[in-house]
Short mmCIF file of C-alpha atoms in Angstrom, two decimals:
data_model
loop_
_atom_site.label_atom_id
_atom_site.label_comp_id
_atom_site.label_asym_id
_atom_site.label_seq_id
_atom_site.Cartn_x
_atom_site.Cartn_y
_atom_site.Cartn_z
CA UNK A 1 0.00 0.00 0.00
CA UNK A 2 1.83 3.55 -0.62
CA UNK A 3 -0.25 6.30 0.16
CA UNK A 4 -3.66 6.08 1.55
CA UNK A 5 -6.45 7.49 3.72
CA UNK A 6 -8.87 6.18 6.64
CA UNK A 7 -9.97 9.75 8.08
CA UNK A 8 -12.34 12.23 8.20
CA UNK A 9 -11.34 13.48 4.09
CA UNK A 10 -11.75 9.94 3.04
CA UNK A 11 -11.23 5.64 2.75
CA UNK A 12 -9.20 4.56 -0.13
CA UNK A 13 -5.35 4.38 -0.81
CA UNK A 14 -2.98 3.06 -3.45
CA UNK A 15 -1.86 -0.16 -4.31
CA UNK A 16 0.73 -1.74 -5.98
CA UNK A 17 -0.52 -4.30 -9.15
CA UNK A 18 2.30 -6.64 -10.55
CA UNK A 19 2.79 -5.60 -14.50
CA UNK A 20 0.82 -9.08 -15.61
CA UNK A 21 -2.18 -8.70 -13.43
CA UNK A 22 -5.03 -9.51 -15.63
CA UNK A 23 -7.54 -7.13 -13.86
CA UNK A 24 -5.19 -4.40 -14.46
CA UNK A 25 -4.92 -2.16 -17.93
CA UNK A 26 -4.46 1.20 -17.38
CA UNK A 27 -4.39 1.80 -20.89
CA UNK A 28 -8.02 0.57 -21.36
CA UNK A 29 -10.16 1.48 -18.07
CA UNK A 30 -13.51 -0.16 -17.97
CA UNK A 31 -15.92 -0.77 -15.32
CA UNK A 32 -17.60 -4.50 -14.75
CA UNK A 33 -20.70 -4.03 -14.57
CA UNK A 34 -23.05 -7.30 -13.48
CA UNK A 35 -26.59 -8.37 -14.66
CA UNK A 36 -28.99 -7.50 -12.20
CA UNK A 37 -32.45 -5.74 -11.47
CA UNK A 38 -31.33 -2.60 -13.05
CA UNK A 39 -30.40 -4.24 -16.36
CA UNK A 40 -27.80 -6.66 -18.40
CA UNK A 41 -24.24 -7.32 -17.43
CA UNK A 42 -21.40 -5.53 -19.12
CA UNK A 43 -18.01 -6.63 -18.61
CA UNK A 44 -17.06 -3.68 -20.86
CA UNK A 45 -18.77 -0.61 -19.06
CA UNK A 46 -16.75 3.01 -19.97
CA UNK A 47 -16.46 5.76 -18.44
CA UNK A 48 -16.58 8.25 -20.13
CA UNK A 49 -15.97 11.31 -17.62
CA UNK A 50 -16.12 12.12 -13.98
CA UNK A 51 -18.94 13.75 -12.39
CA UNK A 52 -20.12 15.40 -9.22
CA UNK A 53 -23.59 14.00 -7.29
CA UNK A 54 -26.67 15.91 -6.61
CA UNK A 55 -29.69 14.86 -4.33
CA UNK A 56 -31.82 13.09 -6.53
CA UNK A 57 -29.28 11.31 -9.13
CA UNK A 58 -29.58 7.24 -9.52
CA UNK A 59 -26.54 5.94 -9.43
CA UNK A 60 -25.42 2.68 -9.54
CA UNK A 61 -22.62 0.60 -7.76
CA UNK A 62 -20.45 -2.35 -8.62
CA UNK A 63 -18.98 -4.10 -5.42
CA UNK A 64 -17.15 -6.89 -4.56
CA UNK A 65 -19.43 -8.12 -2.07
CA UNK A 66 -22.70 -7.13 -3.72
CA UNK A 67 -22.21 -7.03 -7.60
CA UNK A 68 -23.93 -4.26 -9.31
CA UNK A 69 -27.16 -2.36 -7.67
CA UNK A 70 -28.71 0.99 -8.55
CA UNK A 71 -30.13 3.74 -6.02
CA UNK A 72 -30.88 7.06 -5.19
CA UNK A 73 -28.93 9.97 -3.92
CA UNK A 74 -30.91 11.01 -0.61
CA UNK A 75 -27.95 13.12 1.03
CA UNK A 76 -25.03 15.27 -0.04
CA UNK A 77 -22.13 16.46 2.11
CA UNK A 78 -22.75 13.62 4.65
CA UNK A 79 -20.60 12.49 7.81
CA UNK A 80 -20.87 8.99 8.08
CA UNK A 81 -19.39 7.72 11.17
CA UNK A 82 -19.17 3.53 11.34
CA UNK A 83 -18.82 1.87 14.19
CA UNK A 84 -14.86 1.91 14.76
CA UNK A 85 -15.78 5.79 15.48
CA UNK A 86 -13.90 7.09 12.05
CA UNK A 87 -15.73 10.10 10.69
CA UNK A 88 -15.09 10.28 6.65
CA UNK A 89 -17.38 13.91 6.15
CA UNK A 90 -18.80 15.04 2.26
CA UNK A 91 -20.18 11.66 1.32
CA UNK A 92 -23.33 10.98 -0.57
CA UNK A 93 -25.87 8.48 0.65
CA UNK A 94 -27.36 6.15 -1.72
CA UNK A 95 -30.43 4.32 -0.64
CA UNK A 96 -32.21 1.50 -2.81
CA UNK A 97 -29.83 -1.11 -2.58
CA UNK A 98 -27.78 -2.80 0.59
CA UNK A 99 -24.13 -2.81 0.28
CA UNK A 100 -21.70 -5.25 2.06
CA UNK A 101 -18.62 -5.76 3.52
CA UNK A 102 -16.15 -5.89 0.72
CA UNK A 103 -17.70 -3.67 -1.72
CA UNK A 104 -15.56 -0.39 -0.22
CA UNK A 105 -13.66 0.56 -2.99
CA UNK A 106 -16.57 -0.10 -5.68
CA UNK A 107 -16.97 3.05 -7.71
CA UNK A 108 -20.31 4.48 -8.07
CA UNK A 109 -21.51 5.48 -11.92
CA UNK A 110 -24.56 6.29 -14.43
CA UNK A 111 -25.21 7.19 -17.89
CA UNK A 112 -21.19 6.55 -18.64
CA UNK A 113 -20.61 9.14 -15.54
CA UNK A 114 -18.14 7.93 -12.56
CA UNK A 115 -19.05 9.90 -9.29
CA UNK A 116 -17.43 8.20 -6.16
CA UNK A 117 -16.21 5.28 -4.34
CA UNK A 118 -18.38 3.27 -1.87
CA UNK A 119 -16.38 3.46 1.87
CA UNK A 120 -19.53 2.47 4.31
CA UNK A 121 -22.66 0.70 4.55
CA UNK A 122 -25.77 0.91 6.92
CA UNK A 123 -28.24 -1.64 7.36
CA UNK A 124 -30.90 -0.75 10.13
CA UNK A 125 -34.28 -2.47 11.12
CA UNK A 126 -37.17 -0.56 9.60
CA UNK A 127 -34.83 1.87 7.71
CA UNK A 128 -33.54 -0.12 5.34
CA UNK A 129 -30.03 -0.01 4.12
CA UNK A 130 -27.83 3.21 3.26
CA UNK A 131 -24.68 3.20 0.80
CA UNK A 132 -22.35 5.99 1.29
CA UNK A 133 -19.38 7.13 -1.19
CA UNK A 134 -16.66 9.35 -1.63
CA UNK A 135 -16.27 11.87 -4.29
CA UNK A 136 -14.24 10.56 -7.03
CA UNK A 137 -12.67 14.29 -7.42
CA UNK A 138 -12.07 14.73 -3.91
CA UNK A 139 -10.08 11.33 -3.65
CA UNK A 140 -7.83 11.59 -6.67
CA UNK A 141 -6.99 15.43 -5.65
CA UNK A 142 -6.22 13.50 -1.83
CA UNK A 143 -4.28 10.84 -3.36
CA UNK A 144 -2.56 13.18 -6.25
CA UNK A 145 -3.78 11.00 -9.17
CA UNK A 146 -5.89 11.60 -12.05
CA UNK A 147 -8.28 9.24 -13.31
CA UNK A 148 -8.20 7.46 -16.47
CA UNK A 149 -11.41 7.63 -18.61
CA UNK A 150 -12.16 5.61 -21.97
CA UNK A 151 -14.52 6.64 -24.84
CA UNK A 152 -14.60 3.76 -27.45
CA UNK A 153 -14.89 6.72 -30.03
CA UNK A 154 -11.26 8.23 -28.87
CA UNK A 155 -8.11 6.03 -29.73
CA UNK A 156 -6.68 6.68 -26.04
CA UNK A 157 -7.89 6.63 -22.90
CA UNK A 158 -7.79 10.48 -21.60
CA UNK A 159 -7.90 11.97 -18.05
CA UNK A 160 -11.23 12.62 -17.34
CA UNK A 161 -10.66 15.39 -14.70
CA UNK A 162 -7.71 17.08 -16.41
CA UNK B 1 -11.00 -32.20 11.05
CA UNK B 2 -10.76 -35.06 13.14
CA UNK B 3 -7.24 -35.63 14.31
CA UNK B 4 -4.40 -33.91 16.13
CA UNK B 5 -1.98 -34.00 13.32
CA UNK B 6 -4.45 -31.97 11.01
CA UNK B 7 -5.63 -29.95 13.63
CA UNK B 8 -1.89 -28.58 14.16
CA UNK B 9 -1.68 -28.49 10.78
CA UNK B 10 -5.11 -26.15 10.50
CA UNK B 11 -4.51 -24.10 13.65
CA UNK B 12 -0.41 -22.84 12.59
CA UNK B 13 -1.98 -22.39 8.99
CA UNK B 14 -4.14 -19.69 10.18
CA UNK B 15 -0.73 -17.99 11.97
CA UNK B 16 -1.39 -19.37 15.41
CA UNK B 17 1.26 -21.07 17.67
CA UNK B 18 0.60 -24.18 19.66
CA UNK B 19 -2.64 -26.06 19.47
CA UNK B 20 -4.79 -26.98 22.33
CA UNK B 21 -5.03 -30.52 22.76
CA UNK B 22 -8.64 -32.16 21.90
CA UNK B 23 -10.28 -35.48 22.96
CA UNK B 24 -10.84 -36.45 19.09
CA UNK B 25 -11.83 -39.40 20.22
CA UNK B 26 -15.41 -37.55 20.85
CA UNK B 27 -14.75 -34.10 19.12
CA UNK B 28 -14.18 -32.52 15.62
CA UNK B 29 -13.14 -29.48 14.82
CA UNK B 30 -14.24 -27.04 12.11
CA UNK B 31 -12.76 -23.73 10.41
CA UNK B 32 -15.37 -21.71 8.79
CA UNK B 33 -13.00 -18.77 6.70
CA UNK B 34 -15.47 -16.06 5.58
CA UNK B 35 -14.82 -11.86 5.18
CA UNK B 36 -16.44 -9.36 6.99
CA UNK B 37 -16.45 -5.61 7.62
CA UNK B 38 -13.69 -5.06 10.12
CA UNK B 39 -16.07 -2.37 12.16
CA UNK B 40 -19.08 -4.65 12.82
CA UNK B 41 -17.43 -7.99 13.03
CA UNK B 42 -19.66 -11.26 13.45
CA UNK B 43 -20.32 -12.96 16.54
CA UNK B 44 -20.94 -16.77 16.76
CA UNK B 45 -24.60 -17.41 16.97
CA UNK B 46 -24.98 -21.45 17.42
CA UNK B 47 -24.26 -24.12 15.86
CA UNK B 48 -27.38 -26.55 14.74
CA UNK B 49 -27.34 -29.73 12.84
CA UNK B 50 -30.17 -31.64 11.00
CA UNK B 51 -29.53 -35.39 10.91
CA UNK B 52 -33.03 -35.49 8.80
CA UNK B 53 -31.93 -32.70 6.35
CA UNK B 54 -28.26 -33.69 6.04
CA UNK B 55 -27.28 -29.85 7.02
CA UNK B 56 -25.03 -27.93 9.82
CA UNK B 57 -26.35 -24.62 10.24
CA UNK B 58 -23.77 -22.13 11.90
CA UNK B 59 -25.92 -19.12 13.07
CA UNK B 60 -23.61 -15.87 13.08
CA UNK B 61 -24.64 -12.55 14.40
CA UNK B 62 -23.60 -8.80 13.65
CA UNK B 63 -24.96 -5.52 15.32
CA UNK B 64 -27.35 -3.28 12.90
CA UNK B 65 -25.50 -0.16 12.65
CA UNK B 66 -22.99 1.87 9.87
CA UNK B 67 -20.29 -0.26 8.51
CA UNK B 68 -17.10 0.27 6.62
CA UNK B 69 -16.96 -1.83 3.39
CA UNK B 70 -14.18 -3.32 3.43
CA UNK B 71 -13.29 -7.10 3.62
CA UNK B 72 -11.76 -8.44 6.55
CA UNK B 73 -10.98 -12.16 6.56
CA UNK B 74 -11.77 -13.80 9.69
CA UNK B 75 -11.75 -17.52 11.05
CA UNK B 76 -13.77 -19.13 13.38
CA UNK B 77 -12.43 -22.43 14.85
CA UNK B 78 -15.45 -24.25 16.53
CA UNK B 79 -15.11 -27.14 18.24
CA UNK B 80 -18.11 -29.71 17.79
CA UNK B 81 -19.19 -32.94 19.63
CA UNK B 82 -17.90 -35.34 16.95
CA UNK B 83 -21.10 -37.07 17.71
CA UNK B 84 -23.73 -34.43 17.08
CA UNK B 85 -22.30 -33.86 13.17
CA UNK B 86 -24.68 -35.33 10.78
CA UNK B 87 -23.47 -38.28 8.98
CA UNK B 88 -21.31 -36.91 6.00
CA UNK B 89 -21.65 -36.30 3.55
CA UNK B 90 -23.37 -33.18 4.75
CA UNK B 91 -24.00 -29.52 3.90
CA UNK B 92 -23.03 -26.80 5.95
CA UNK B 93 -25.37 -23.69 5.54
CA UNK B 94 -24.23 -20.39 6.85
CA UNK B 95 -26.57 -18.24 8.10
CA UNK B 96 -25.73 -14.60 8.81
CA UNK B 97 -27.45 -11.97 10.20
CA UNK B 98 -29.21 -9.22 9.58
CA UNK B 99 -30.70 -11.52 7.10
CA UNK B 100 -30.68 -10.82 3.65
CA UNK B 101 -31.57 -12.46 0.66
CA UNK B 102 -27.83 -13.46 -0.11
CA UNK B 103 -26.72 -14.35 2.79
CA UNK B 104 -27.28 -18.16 3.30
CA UNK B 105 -24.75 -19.62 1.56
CA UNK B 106 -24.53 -23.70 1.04
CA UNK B 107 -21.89 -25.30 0.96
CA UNK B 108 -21.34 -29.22 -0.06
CA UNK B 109 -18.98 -31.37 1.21
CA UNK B 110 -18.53 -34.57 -0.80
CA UNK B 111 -16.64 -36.43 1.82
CA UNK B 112 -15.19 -35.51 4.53
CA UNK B 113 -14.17 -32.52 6.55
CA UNK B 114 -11.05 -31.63 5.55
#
């Protein structure tokens, strides 16, 4: 792991893939996307530029945990605090789908758009579950990267939030 | 498992040092590996088995609450009246809490517990 955060700004970090990791292309960045309730599975899912989330938006998450599940936005600029007593502030909260342990890291997306990162879920009797993510602009300013975006009608992959 | 020698085996596989001893003459032991979040970690429930249905059913608990997402792998070593196991082969059904409607997971074992 080199750098990384588990505070109050945010939950995510970066990590080291070997050069013949399968999963890994950075030269052709696409999002798995699984068959579910909000539609077929695409294996091949672009993004095709960054966004920021508004109360209202359905988005939809891939996890590890959970596969692919689609919401809506019910809170912006949102402190969730779990139950190790970490506060990670300016998070949106998705509700319409439960999350699961292992699906932190799972970026959050519609209409081509990537918005966040999932770092918390909330499952309460009568309530119902909660998803809550990170920006995806705040977290690559915190980690000092830029992220990679793919249009199948552009040759290369391009920055999306350059 | 059902010996000493795998036991050790099992218990310095999972990082620990120095097994307890156990009367396998009338106990088994079991691993169950699974991931969790590493803020609202599980809790053993009960173990239950069904001679009639061919099925173990661990019972494992976690509080309601706000969890982080991550994945943290976690072990429980339960140790079983070797008497009380149904007669293999069996399944083992894990049943997790809060209850959703992925969260019983079945698991077949052909022959034996190892």
């Amino acid at each position: 792991m080199h750098n990384y955060a588990h505070n109050t700004v945010g939950d995510w970090g970066i990590i080291r893939a070997s050069e013949n990791a399968s999963f890994w292309n950075p030269y052709h960045p696409l999002l798995l996307l699984h068959a579910g309730g909000h539609g077929n599975g695409n294996t091949r899912y672009e993004i095709h530029q960054t966004g920021t989330t508004n109360v209202g938006m359905r988005v939809c998450m891939t996890g590890a945990s959970s596969g692919s599940a689609c919401g809506t936005v019910d809170r912006v600029d949102e402190a969730v605090t779990s139950d190790d007593g970490v506060t990670t502030r300016g998070t949106a909260r998705v509700h319409g789908f439960c999350g699961s342990p292992g699906d932190s890291g799972g970026p959050t997306f519609s209409y081509n758009i990537g918005y966040g990162l999932v770092v918390a879920v909330r499952d309460v009797p009568f309530q119902g579950c909660r998803v809550y993510y990170s920006g995806i602009h705040g977290a690559a300013n915190n980690m000092n990267v830029y992220i990679n975006c793919r249009n199948a009608r552009v040759p290369q992959p391009t920055a999306c939030n350059a | 498992v059902r010996d000493q020698a795998s036991f050790a085996k099992l218990w310095t596989a999972t990082g620990l040092e120095l097994p307890p001893e156990v009367d396998f003459g009338h106990k088994a032991v079991m691993a169950v590996g699974l991931g969790e979040s590493s803020t609202c970690p599980y809790e053993f429930g009960s173990l239950v088995p069904n001679e009639d249905a061919g099925t173990l059913v661990l019972h494992l608990k976690r509080s309601y609450g706000t969890c982080r997402a991550d994945f943290s792998f976690r072990t429980f070593v339960i140790l079983v009246d070797a008497q009380e196991l149904p007669t293999l082969p069996f399944s083992l059904v894990l049943a997790h809490e809060p209850r959703r409607n992925h969260e019983v997971l079945e698991l077949n074992w052909d022959n034996d517990l190892e």
